[in-house]
Amino acid sequence: MAQAYWQCYLWLVLLCACAWSYPEPNYLGRKDVRNCSTSPERLPVTAVNTTMRLAALRQQMETWNLSAYIIPDTDAHMSEYIGKPDKRREWISGFTGSAGTAVVTMGKAAVWTDSRYWTQAERQMDCNWELHKEVSISSIVAWILAEVPDGENVGFDPFLFSVDSWKNYDQGFQDSSRHLLSVTTNLVDVAWGSERPPVPSQPIYALPKEFTGSTWQEKVSAVRSYMEHHAKTPTGVLLSALDETAWLFNLRSSDIPYNPFFYSYALLTDSSIRLFVNKSRFSLETLQYLNTNCTLPMCVQLEDYSQVRDSVKAYASGDVKILIGVSYTTYGVYEVIPKEKLVTDTYSPVMLIKAVKNSKEQALLKSSHVRDAVAVIQYLVWLEKNVPKGTVDEFSGAEYIDELRRNENFSSGPSFETISASGLNAALAHYSPTKELHRKLSSDEMYLVDSGGQYWDGTTDITRTVHWGTPTAFQKEAYTRVLMGNIDLSRLVFPAATSGRVVEAFARRALWEVGLNYGHGTGHGIGNFLCVHEWPVGFQYNNIAMAKGMFTSIEPGYYHDGEFGIRLEDVALVVEAKTKYPGDYLTFELVSFVPYDRNLIDVRLLSPEQLQYLNRYYQTIRENVGPELQRRQLLEEFAWLERHTEPLSARAPHIISWTSLWVASALAILRWSS
């Protein structure tokens, strides 16, 4: 009985492990498994006792005269991934999901999260907590207004609220008599005390010049030129996103999971450069690299990370105008800049400049993708040999592909948690296995692997879906239509400065024609040893227009609930298109170099143009990856690549296996001999 209980529990948690925006079933009618109203003593063994934690936080709230305290799931830089010291909502509630907001009053505590995490939250939170199955700020505000009496204070850490989030909360409290109070001392940190993980202290290092497209001095000059030509001529720009400072100074470290960043801010003015960081993390060599021993316009002045608010406030007291990109700036620094001295854009100039890679950066990123393709091909060959033996599961597969990447030159680990999903798990668009929760890979099921690496010359991200047995007709059609969407967008020619959202439908057209679709974005930007999801490039409504030199992923998919999932993701460079008539047009050049699964392609569905494009792409893979496999004496992988990139023909939709070919040849020889 106990075994059956745990199997049930594991599968429930498994089903909520999806990420991003893939739609999940609505469980609003399902009861909370904790039974807090009737049997609070029968909590799951996975529930975390938060009584003492809440008592410590409420003591701090009382000291600050607060009746409620809001705890989001972010850090001070609006990072996609957050470090252990920033997992405040996780610590106070016990709930480890990556999305959710907590609110604590003097008598209650509640968490708001979406359907991906409802079961997980119920299993991890004790009966001190209410679970609210929605995520809107308006619903959080409505609950606070119902719980907090008139005239009392609602506190928040301004460094954990984006400018837009603060505006939404502030608007919600406008017509009430409650006061939204900015408290720069984080009360969860105080309650957490000595148990809070330490702030990272690993060295911050400069990238070797062979892995950078420009010197930091050239980048600073480019940003200053942008400011000079800006319509409102700001005198300074405040940089808050961690990839902004990493890119600007060609510096890296390891404070954030999967991202080579370090906690920092930068204030770049027309005559000074200030970097807010823990100075003790720099070597003497790196200090010299940054010219920290002078105060000239091209010298970096180091200030303590914690002083950014005071320093920005002091600078704002002069005759200045400060430019910020509101997408990554928190209210903590926004609120100290007088509005008449504030210049706001959606994205900072650094975000816009680094989105367009120069020729050296393009070459670096392409090189990283060639080595990455070697690792992925090694993995696919290994799977073909071992899955039929029944010795591979989702987790061991994820570990092995991560290991293969680590063995590559200039590797710095994975760029995100590997998505290794077999059968029905692949229907959860961004499921990842764990050591305790995984399925065995089978020749009878489809398998999806979405993974990437961080290398000193580039960041990679690629998805392939395979089937080693006999796929159904519907699986082949769905896979082929996803491939058609990938091809249609990849080969598209479009006017320069076109927004990605305008052309995104080309990736969906082949699916739409038969009533299929997918519920996530079609692509995102990617950096040079920076973010694997690099804004502001992509195909969503808030991405900037496409320009020559940008890199984006192209990743249509299809997810059949409870059975299988398909996604085909490549990284592409935006290049100038050659058109019959003169004009400023763009297209894409794929830099991912791994063939698709021939076993799942129904060539009869492909148009002549799609087939021609696919065969040209396969020839490009041979030319880029083949020599590297031969150079390393990876002969088995080279033979695999040659087989899987043979030109496809509309008259031969099904590939003949080498075993079948050998048997047929042997039979022919026997007949001839007799």
XYZ file of C-alpha atoms in Angstrom:
674
model
C 0.000 0.000 0.000
C 2.805 2.396 0.925
C 4.528 1.678 -2.384
C 1.348 2.421 -4.311
C 0.969 5.705 -2.393
C 4.446 6.863 -3.284
C 4.062 5.877 -6.922
C 0.897 7.959 -7.056
C 2.636 10.893 -5.396
C 5.632 10.776 -7.695
C 3.441 10.821 -10.763
C 1.402 13.741 -9.430
C 4.549 15.788 -8.927
C 5.803 14.680 -12.322
C 2.710 16.012 -14.035
C 3.262 19.506 -12.630
C 6.894 19.774 -13.662
C 6.241 21.654 -16.912
C 7.691 25.170 -17.378
C 7.162 28.247 -19.616
C 3.715 28.869 -21.050
C 2.423 25.490 -22.180
C -1.234 25.327 -21.133
C -2.138 22.812 -18.469
C -5.522 21.327 -17.496
C -7.681 23.320 -15.107
C -7.749 21.743 -11.657
C -9.885 24.365 -9.939
C -12.434 21.772 -8.894
C -9.899 19.469 -7.225
C -9.589 19.461 -3.441
C -6.389 20.472 -1.664
C -4.595 17.216 -0.840
C -3.431 18.606 2.517
C -6.898 18.384 4.161
C -5.912 21.324 6.361
C -9.467 22.005 7.511
C -10.152 18.461 8.690
C -6.863 16.603 9.219
C -3.946 19.067 9.356
C -1.841 16.475 11.149
C -1.911 14.236 8.062
C 0.368 16.345 5.928
C 2.577 14.714 3.273
C 6.042 13.905 4.590
C 7.372 16.351 1.985
C 5.667 19.337 3.638
C 8.023 21.846 5.263
C 7.316 23.083 8.797
C 7.338 26.888 8.458
C 5.938 27.850 11.867
C 9.228 29.169 13.251
C 10.101 30.884 9.966
C 6.812 32.742 9.892
C 7.169 33.724 13.545
C 10.610 35.210 12.838
C 9.288 37.134 9.828
C 6.257 38.443 11.740
C 8.544 39.691 14.472
C 10.355 41.776 11.850
C 7.045 42.950 10.384
C 5.961 44.139 13.814
C 9.224 46.058 14.217
C 8.576 47.837 10.910
C 4.857 48.373 11.693
C 3.709 46.234 8.760
C 0.450 44.305 8.578
C 1.416 42.431 5.390
C 4.630 41.667 3.515
C 4.898 40.673 -0.161
C 7.583 38.164 -1.193
C 8.088 37.643 -4.968
C 10.222 34.946 -6.621
C 12.767 37.293 -8.216
C 16.189 38.757 -7.498
C 17.328 42.376 -7.686
C 18.154 42.057 -11.406
C 14.999 40.366 -12.729
C 17.100 37.317 -13.623
C 15.537 34.297 -15.316
C 17.388 31.994 -12.917
C 18.084 33.072 -9.348
C 20.847 32.097 -6.935
C 20.318 30.280 -3.637
C 20.535 33.434 -1.477
C 17.621 34.915 -3.451
C 15.188 32.012 -2.993
C 13.290 33.856 -0.295
C 9.795 32.759 -1.239
C 11.028 29.163 -1.302
C 12.513 29.443 2.191
C 9.556 31.136 3.860
C 6.910 28.848 2.314
C 8.698 25.548 1.639
C 7.394 25.666 -1.950
C 10.265 25.201 -4.425
C 8.484 25.916 -7.728
C 10.094 28.552 -9.919
C 6.995 30.750 -10.204
C 4.867 32.177 -7.414
C 4.341 35.063 -4.993
C 3.917 34.808 -1.215
C 2.141 37.247 1.089
C 2.360 37.051 4.880
C 0.059 38.937 7.270
C 0.097 38.821 11.049
C -2.467 36.019 10.992
C -2.290 34.354 7.587
C 0.130 33.333 4.839
C -0.648 32.609 1.183
C 1.039 31.657 -2.079
C -0.204 32.421 -5.588
C 1.047 30.165 -8.403
C -0.118 28.706 -11.710
C -1.408 25.233 -12.588
C 2.036 23.800 -13.272
C 2.798 23.896 -9.561
C -0.477 23.359 -7.689
C 0.168 19.761 -6.699
C 3.794 20.506 -5.901
C 2.800 23.418 -3.657
C 0.248 21.284 -1.809
C 2.857 18.622 -1.185
C 5.500 21.064 0.058
C 3.570 23.667 2.077
C 2.243 23.019 5.575
C -1.118 24.192 6.873
C 0.203 27.619 7.764
C -0.276 28.420 4.073
C -3.208 29.021 1.773
C -2.758 28.102 -1.889
C -4.320 30.459 -4.440
C -4.604 28.969 -7.901
C -4.065 32.126 -9.913
C -1.192 34.547 -10.455
C -2.563 38.007 -11.236
C -1.450 40.969 -9.152
C -5.074 42.075 -8.956
C -6.012 38.844 -7.141
C -3.119 39.303 -4.692
C -4.152 42.902 -4.005
C -7.797 41.887 -3.510
C -6.761 39.314 -0.894
C -4.551 41.836 0.923
C -7.358 44.410 0.975
C -9.652 41.808 2.534
C -7.099 40.842 5.194
C -5.464 44.159 6.101
C -7.513 46.811 7.974
C -7.797 50.400 6.776
C -4.856 52.664 7.439
C -2.262 49.927 7.865
C 0.979 49.275 5.982
C 1.832 46.669 3.340
C 5.581 46.255 2.972
C 7.776 45.095 0.108
C 11.457 45.043 -0.853
C 11.737 47.573 -3.712
C 14.749 45.733 -5.142
C 12.524 42.718 -5.874
C 9.823 44.633 -7.756
C 10.206 45.614 -11.380
C 9.020 49.110 -12.217
C 5.927 47.698 -13.932
C 5.116 45.348 -11.025
C 5.325 48.217 -8.562
C 3.021 50.334 -10.727
C 0.441 47.523 -10.836
C 0.503 47.051 -7.066
C 0.456 50.800 -6.458
C -2.543 51.213 -8.740
C -4.343 48.427 -6.895
C -3.958 50.238 -3.586
C -4.751 53.712 -4.969
C -8.394 53.816 -3.929
C -7.831 52.153 -0.546
C -6.556 53.545 2.723
C -3.771 50.950 2.976
C -0.234 52.161 2.420
C 2.245 50.360 0.141
C 5.569 50.811 1.917
C 9.020 50.380 0.357
C 11.378 48.717 2.888
C 14.958 48.449 1.642
C 15.927 45.988 4.389
C 14.719 42.581 3.227
C 12.789 41.150 6.174
C 13.004 37.542 4.969
C 16.787 37.834 4.924
C 16.743 39.043 8.529
C 14.441 36.192 9.577
C 16.528 33.693 7.603
C 19.598 34.833 9.491
C 22.742 32.705 9.493
C 20.967 29.857 7.681
C 20.711 31.933 4.515
C 23.224 30.694 1.892
C 26.192 33.029 1.580
C 26.457 35.501 -1.266
C 28.828 34.060 -3.909
C 32.485 34.957 -3.604
C 34.060 33.137 -6.566
C 36.526 35.164 -8.648
C 35.224 37.503 -11.326
C 37.447 37.064 -14.355
C 38.018 38.724 -17.720
C 37.346 36.680 -20.823
C 40.447 36.149 -22.978
C 40.364 38.597 -25.888
C 40.080 35.766 -28.431
C 36.572 35.086 -27.064
C 35.265 38.654 -27.245
C 33.994 40.586 -30.222
C 35.140 43.981 -28.922
C 37.154 45.374 -26.044
C 35.245 46.803 -23.101
C 36.551 50.238 -24.034
C 35.025 49.915 -27.512
C 31.725 48.846 -25.979
C 31.705 51.783 -23.552
C 32.352 54.131 -26.474
C 29.434 52.594 -28.400
C 27.060 53.098 -25.460
C 28.218 56.704 -25.002
C 27.645 57.325 -28.702
C 24.119 55.907 -28.343
C 23.461 58.276 -25.425
C 24.814 61.237 -27.392
C 22.467 60.553 -30.302
C 19.435 59.731 -28.141
C 16.536 62.141 -28.612
C 16.619 63.115 -24.925
C 20.450 63.165 -24.657
C 20.836 61.417 -21.279
C 24.059 62.067 -19.391
C 24.149 58.597 -17.850
C 22.723 55.107 -18.224
C 22.041 52.739 -15.331
C 22.545 49.034 -16.073
C 20.745 46.573 -13.804
C 20.525 43.261 -15.687
C 23.444 40.951 -14.915
C 24.128 40.128 -18.549
C 24.473 43.854 -19.259
C 27.485 44.302 -16.974
C 28.959 40.929 -17.978
C 28.765 41.882 -21.662
C 29.906 45.484 -21.261
C 33.126 44.666 -19.397
C 33.766 41.196 -20.893
C 33.666 39.778 -17.349
C 32.220 36.482 -16.172
C 31.681 34.463 -12.973
C 29.213 31.880 -11.629
C 26.751 33.539 -9.233
C 23.643 32.444 -11.142
C 22.735 28.862 -12.160
C 23.395 28.203 -15.870
C 24.449 31.840 -16.446
C 28.080 33.046 -16.138
C 27.163 36.242 -14.297
C 28.026 38.086 -11.085
C 25.948 40.375 -8.870
C 26.558 43.905 -10.106
C 25.233 47.209 -11.393
C 26.892 49.790 -13.605
C 26.384 53.530 -13.936
C 27.951 54.738 -17.175
C 28.035 58.484 -17.701
C 29.559 60.713 -20.347
C 32.655 61.125 -18.176
C 32.808 58.226 -15.721
C 32.281 54.482 -15.327
C 31.082 53.042 -12.024
C 30.833 49.307 -11.412
C 28.980 48.273 -8.239
C 30.345 44.915 -7.155
C 32.262 43.080 -4.429
C 35.764 44.404 -5.130
C 37.461 41.559 -3.207
C 36.490 39.148 -5.973
C 38.896 40.731 -8.477
C 42.500 39.666 -8.941
C 45.202 42.312 -9.315
C 45.366 41.427 -12.994
C 41.635 42.038 -13.464
C 41.829 45.342 -11.595
C 44.553 46.439 -13.990
C 42.462 45.214 -16.921
C 39.664 47.561 -15.813
C 41.993 50.551 -15.265
C 40.730 50.940 -11.715
C 43.686 53.034 -10.532
C 42.536 56.249 -12.228
C 39.439 58.445 -12.623
C 39.592 59.312 -16.308
C 36.580 58.678 -18.607
C 37.977 55.246 -19.582
C 38.767 54.114 -16.040
C 36.376 51.871 -14.088
C 35.642 53.082 -10.556
C 34.649 50.192 -8.285
C 31.994 50.847 -5.659
C 30.407 48.436 -3.213
C 27.389 46.558 -4.568
C 25.207 47.692 -1.672
C 25.877 51.385 -2.423
C 24.137 51.535 -5.788
C 20.970 53.184 -4.487
C 22.831 55.914 -2.576
C 25.267 56.499 -5.428
C 22.507 56.817 -8.042
C 20.614 59.169 -5.725
C 23.709 61.326 -5.301
C 24.348 61.444 -9.058
C 20.688 62.306 -9.672
C 21.033 65.392 -7.443
C 23.110 67.086 -10.153
C 22.205 68.532 -13.533
C 21.782 65.125 -15.168
C 19.377 62.839 -17.015
C 19.538 59.105 -16.318
C 18.450 56.543 -18.916
C 17.097 53.201 -17.709
C 15.614 50.179 -19.430
C 12.486 49.541 -17.379
C 12.332 45.841 -18.285
C 15.224 45.009 -15.953
C 15.318 47.944 -13.538
C 13.801 47.539 -10.088
C 11.829 50.061 -8.110
C 14.695 50.130 -5.606
C 16.770 52.402 -7.831
C 13.917 53.849 -9.875
C 12.320 55.509 -6.844
C 15.403 57.605 -5.974
C 15.616 59.250 -9.415
C 13.494 62.417 -9.716
C 10.999 61.938 -12.523
C 12.151 65.068 -14.339
C 15.658 63.573 -14.518
C 14.532 60.147 -15.685
C 14.632 58.876 -19.280
C 12.897 55.510 -19.752
C 13.062 53.053 -22.621
C 11.872 49.472 -22.656
C 15.441 48.222 -23.029
C 18.779 49.808 -22.220
C 21.267 50.658 -24.997
C 23.415 47.717 -23.896
C 20.513 45.312 -24.505
C 20.004 46.761 -27.970
C 23.679 46.878 -28.950
C 24.571 43.352 -27.785
C 21.539 41.956 -29.629
C 23.397 42.510 -32.919
C 26.569 40.407 -33.081
C 29.546 41.665 -35.045
C 31.419 39.429 -37.478
C 33.806 38.097 -34.838
C 30.977 37.323 -32.407
C 29.104 35.556 -35.201
C 32.137 33.406 -35.998
C 32.626 32.574 -32.319
C 29.032 31.525 -31.841
C 29.096 29.395 -34.983
C 32.244 27.625 -33.739
C 30.585 26.771 -30.451
C 27.655 25.247 -32.331
C 29.923 22.985 -34.366
C 31.460 21.518 -31.204
C 28.030 21.342 -29.616
C 26.758 19.362 -32.611
C 29.539 16.825 -32.047
C 28.310 16.289 -28.482
C 24.659 15.946 -29.561
C 25.551 13.509 -32.355
C 27.616 11.429 -29.916
C 24.567 11.350 -27.674
C 22.162 10.284 -30.428
C 24.526 7.499 -31.529
C 24.814 6.347 -27.903
C 21.027 6.328 -27.561
C 20.566 4.249 -30.711
C 22.864 1.594 -29.284
C 21.661 1.592 -25.690
C 17.937 2.369 -25.644
C 17.045 -1.043 -27.190
C 18.988 -2.660 -24.321
C 16.701 -0.984 -21.779
C 19.614 0.639 -19.947
C 18.791 4.339 -20.442
C 16.304 6.484 -18.548
C 15.462 10.167 -18.852
C 17.741 11.200 -16.010
C 20.766 9.119 -17.000
C 20.336 10.418 -20.548
C 20.311 14.030 -19.335
C 23.417 13.395 -17.255
C 25.229 11.819 -20.205
C 24.587 14.630 -22.684
C 25.686 17.171 -20.065
C 28.873 15.116 -19.574
C 29.540 15.034 -23.313
C 29.300 18.823 -23.454
C 31.621 19.246 -20.495
C 34.243 17.293 -22.417
C 34.178 19.852 -25.241
C 36.793 22.594 -25.483
C 35.973 25.864 -23.691
C 32.966 24.301 -21.929
C 31.483 25.974 -18.858
C 28.578 23.601 -18.169
C 24.973 23.444 -19.405
C 23.083 26.585 -20.395
C 19.867 25.366 -18.709
C 18.484 22.259 -17.077
C 18.344 19.544 -19.734
C 14.848 18.576 -20.859
C 14.934 14.811 -21.386
C 11.404 13.518 -21.902
C 10.095 10.173 -23.103
C 6.578 9.342 -24.217
C 3.845 11.177 -22.325
C 6.388 13.280 -20.397
C 7.347 15.013 -23.640
C 3.768 16.302 -23.825
C 4.778 18.565 -20.926
C 6.564 21.144 -23.050
C 9.419 21.821 -20.631
C 9.560 18.881 -18.272
C 12.904 17.881 -16.741
C 13.583 14.551 -14.981
C 15.132 14.128 -11.556
C 17.082 11.308 -9.964
C 13.900 10.227 -8.196
C 11.378 11.044 -10.930
C 12.032 9.705 -14.418
C 10.940 7.160 -17.013
C 12.943 4.585 -18.910
C 13.511 5.314 -22.583
C 11.872 2.854 -24.953
C 12.182 2.068 -28.656
C 8.396 2.157 -28.774
C 8.065 5.792 -27.693
C 9.066 9.193 -28.955
C 11.856 10.925 -27.059
C 12.486 14.684 -26.856
C 15.795 16.187 -25.735
C 16.161 19.957 -25.388
C 19.597 20.934 -24.109
C 22.386 23.447 -24.453
C 25.852 24.375 -23.353
C 27.813 27.361 -22.161
C 31.152 27.783 -23.923
C 33.599 30.665 -23.751
C 32.794 31.479 -27.385
C 29.036 30.992 -27.336
C 25.840 29.696 -25.806
C 23.922 26.854 -27.455
C 20.372 25.501 -27.384
C 19.011 22.699 -29.582
C 16.033 20.329 -29.502
C 15.624 17.065 -31.353
C 12.791 14.537 -31.172
C 13.428 10.914 -32.188
C 11.712 7.526 -32.402
C 13.717 4.288 -32.685
C 10.783 2.001 -33.421
C 7.694 2.279 -35.602
C 5.900 5.605 -35.121
C 2.193 5.886 -35.815
C 0.944 7.656 -38.922
C -0.273 10.545 -36.755
C 3.092 10.877 -35.004
C 4.867 11.034 -38.363
C 2.442 13.597 -39.715
C 2.689 15.762 -36.584
C 6.501 15.561 -36.621
C 6.680 16.371 -40.322
C 4.372 19.353 -39.921
C 6.517 20.685 -37.074
C 9.525 20.247 -39.375
C 7.665 22.035 -42.169
C 7.023 24.957 -39.837
C 10.693 25.065 -38.889
C 11.690 25.058 -42.551
C 9.083 27.617 -43.615
C 10.261 30.156 -41.041
C 13.952 29.377 -41.537
C 13.816 29.925 -45.309
C 11.543 32.954 -45.137
C 12.646 36.164 -46.870
C 11.241 39.291 -45.213
C 11.827 43.063 -45.205
C 14.520 44.397 -42.867
C 13.259 45.779 -39.536
C 10.311 43.357 -39.519
C 9.206 42.347 -36.029
C 9.416 38.672 -35.200
C 5.750 38.555 -34.209
C 4.821 39.479 -37.797
C 6.470 36.371 -39.289
C 5.945 33.935 -36.382
C 2.829 32.424 -37.970
C 4.933 30.824 -40.729
C 6.181 28.345 -38.122
C 2.586 27.395 -37.294
C 0.974 27.343 -40.734
C 1.564 23.663 -41.523
C 0.117 22.730 -38.128
C -2.816 25.133 -38.376
C -3.806 23.653 -41.733
C -4.816 20.407 -40.007
C -6.024 21.859 -36.704
C -2.839 21.484 -34.634
C -0.877 24.100 -32.680
C 1.523 24.654 -29.783
C 1.240 26.840 -26.698
C 4.705 28.351 -26.248
C 6.811 30.964 -28.006
C 8.468 30.233 -31.346
C 11.929 31.490 -30.456
C 14.256 33.616 -28.365
C 17.581 35.369 -28.707
C 20.811 33.729 -27.622
C 24.106 35.184 -26.415
C 27.856 34.754 -26.660
C 28.558 32.972 -23.363
C 25.648 34.878 -21.847
C 21.900 34.129 -21.579
C 20.431 31.133 -23.357
C 17.188 33.154 -23.513
C 18.605 36.544 -24.456
C 16.181 39.409 -24.724
C 15.050 41.416 -26.593
C 15.347 39.219 -29.734
C 12.621 36.741 -30.654
C 9.138 36.328 -32.059
C 6.941 37.621 -29.233
C 5.017 40.884 -29.102
C 7.593 42.621 -26.868
C 10.674 41.683 -28.923
C 12.485 44.236 -31.065
C 12.542 44.156 -34.856
C 14.847 41.679 -36.599
C 18.193 42.992 -37.846
C 21.203 41.531 -39.600
C 23.573 39.960 -37.069
C 20.979 38.813 -34.543
C 20.727 35.209 -33.398
C 17.405 33.609 -32.553
C 16.078 30.144 -31.934
C 13.339 28.744 -34.177
C 11.401 26.095 -32.272
C 7.897 25.042 -33.315
C 6.398 22.015 -31.610
C 3.327 19.915 -30.998
C 2.222 18.290 -27.717
C -0.357 15.502 -27.575
C -1.516 15.386 -23.983
C -0.766 12.103 -22.231
C 0.982 10.529 -25.218
C 3.919 12.365 -26.826
C 5.528 15.706 -27.561
C 7.526 17.088 -30.491
C 9.803 20.093 -30.713
C 12.476 20.895 -33.293
C 14.690 23.779 -32.266
C 17.570 25.349 -34.151
C 19.533 28.540 -33.605
C 19.651 30.822 -36.629
C 21.601 33.918 -37.622
C 19.713 36.770 -39.289
C 21.491 37.467 -42.581
C 20.971 39.568 -45.679
C 18.780 37.844 -48.271
C 19.665 37.682 -51.957
C 16.591 38.711 -53.900
C 15.859 38.928 -57.619
C 15.269 42.659 -57.382
C 17.249 45.177 -55.291
C 15.947 45.724 -51.777
C 16.736 45.484 -48.082
C 15.583 41.980 -47.174
C 16.598 39.435 -44.546
C 16.448 35.692 -44.001
C 17.850 33.112 -41.580
C 20.964 30.952 -41.655
C 20.867 27.939 -39.342
C 23.927 27.425 -37.129
C 22.643 24.273 -35.400
C 24.161 21.306 -37.191
C 22.319 18.120 -36.181
C 20.065 16.250 -38.639
C 16.421 15.522 -37.914
C 15.067 12.010 -37.388
C 14.476 10.455 -40.829
C 12.337 7.771 -39.199
C 9.715 10.422 -38.393
C 9.711 12.384 -41.664
C 6.917 11.729 -44.149
C 8.626 13.158 -47.212
C 5.373 13.028 -49.174
C 4.086 15.985 -47.124
C 7.045 18.204 -48.009
C 6.816 20.642 -50.893
C 9.625 20.598 -53.487
C 10.941 23.850 -52.009
C 10.947 22.446 -48.469
C 12.682 19.273 -49.620
C 15.302 21.235 -51.524
C 15.946 23.428 -48.480
C 16.258 20.393 -46.197
C 18.767 18.687 -48.475
C 20.848 21.874 -48.717
C 20.826 22.076 -44.925
C 22.004 18.483 -44.671
C 24.864 19.268 -47.025
C 25.783 22.215 -44.778
C 25.828 19.890 -41.758
C 28.173 17.512 -43.592
C 30.512 20.339 -44.529
C 30.635 21.848 -41.017
C 30.550 18.849 -38.692
C 31.940 16.021 -40.826
C 35.548 17.291 -40.837
C 35.447 17.816 -37.064
C 34.269 14.231 -36.486
C 36.990 12.921 -38.769
C 39.636 15.075 -37.103
C 38.748 13.523 -33.751
C 38.642 10.003 -35.189
C 34.966 9.671 -34.232
C 34.410 7.268 -37.093
C 31.190 5.717 -35.827
C 29.650 9.173 -35.395
C 30.926 10.219 -38.827
C 29.282 7.181 -40.433
C 26.059 7.995 -38.556
C 26.183 11.579 -39.821
C 26.744 10.446 -43.410
C 23.719 8.118 -43.231
C 21.415 10.637 -41.595
C 22.268 13.452 -44.004
C 21.808 11.518 -47.222
C 19.600 13.514 -49.593
C 15.911 12.821 -49.118
C 13.753 12.053 -52.120
C 10.025 12.506 -52.502
C 9.935 9.079 -54.160
C 11.574 7.399 -51.170
C 9.837 8.584 -48.010
C 11.049 5.723 -45.840
C 14.708 5.174 -44.998
C 15.982 1.602 -45.300
C 17.928 0.525 -42.226
C 21.485 -0.700 -42.678
C 20.457 -4.035 -41.177
C 17.706 -4.438 -43.761
C 20.098 -3.422 -46.521
C 22.664 -5.980 -45.345
C 20.044 -8.750 -45.216
C 18.741 -7.878 -48.677
C 22.273 -7.844 -50.094
C 23.089 -11.181 -48.486
C 19.941 -12.762 -49.909
C 20.739 -11.368 -53.342
C 24.253 -12.842 -53.192
C 22.903 -16.229 -52.110
C 20.421 -16.265 -54.975
C 23.153 -15.284 -57.439
C 25.458 -18.014 -56.060
C 22.806 -20.670 -56.393
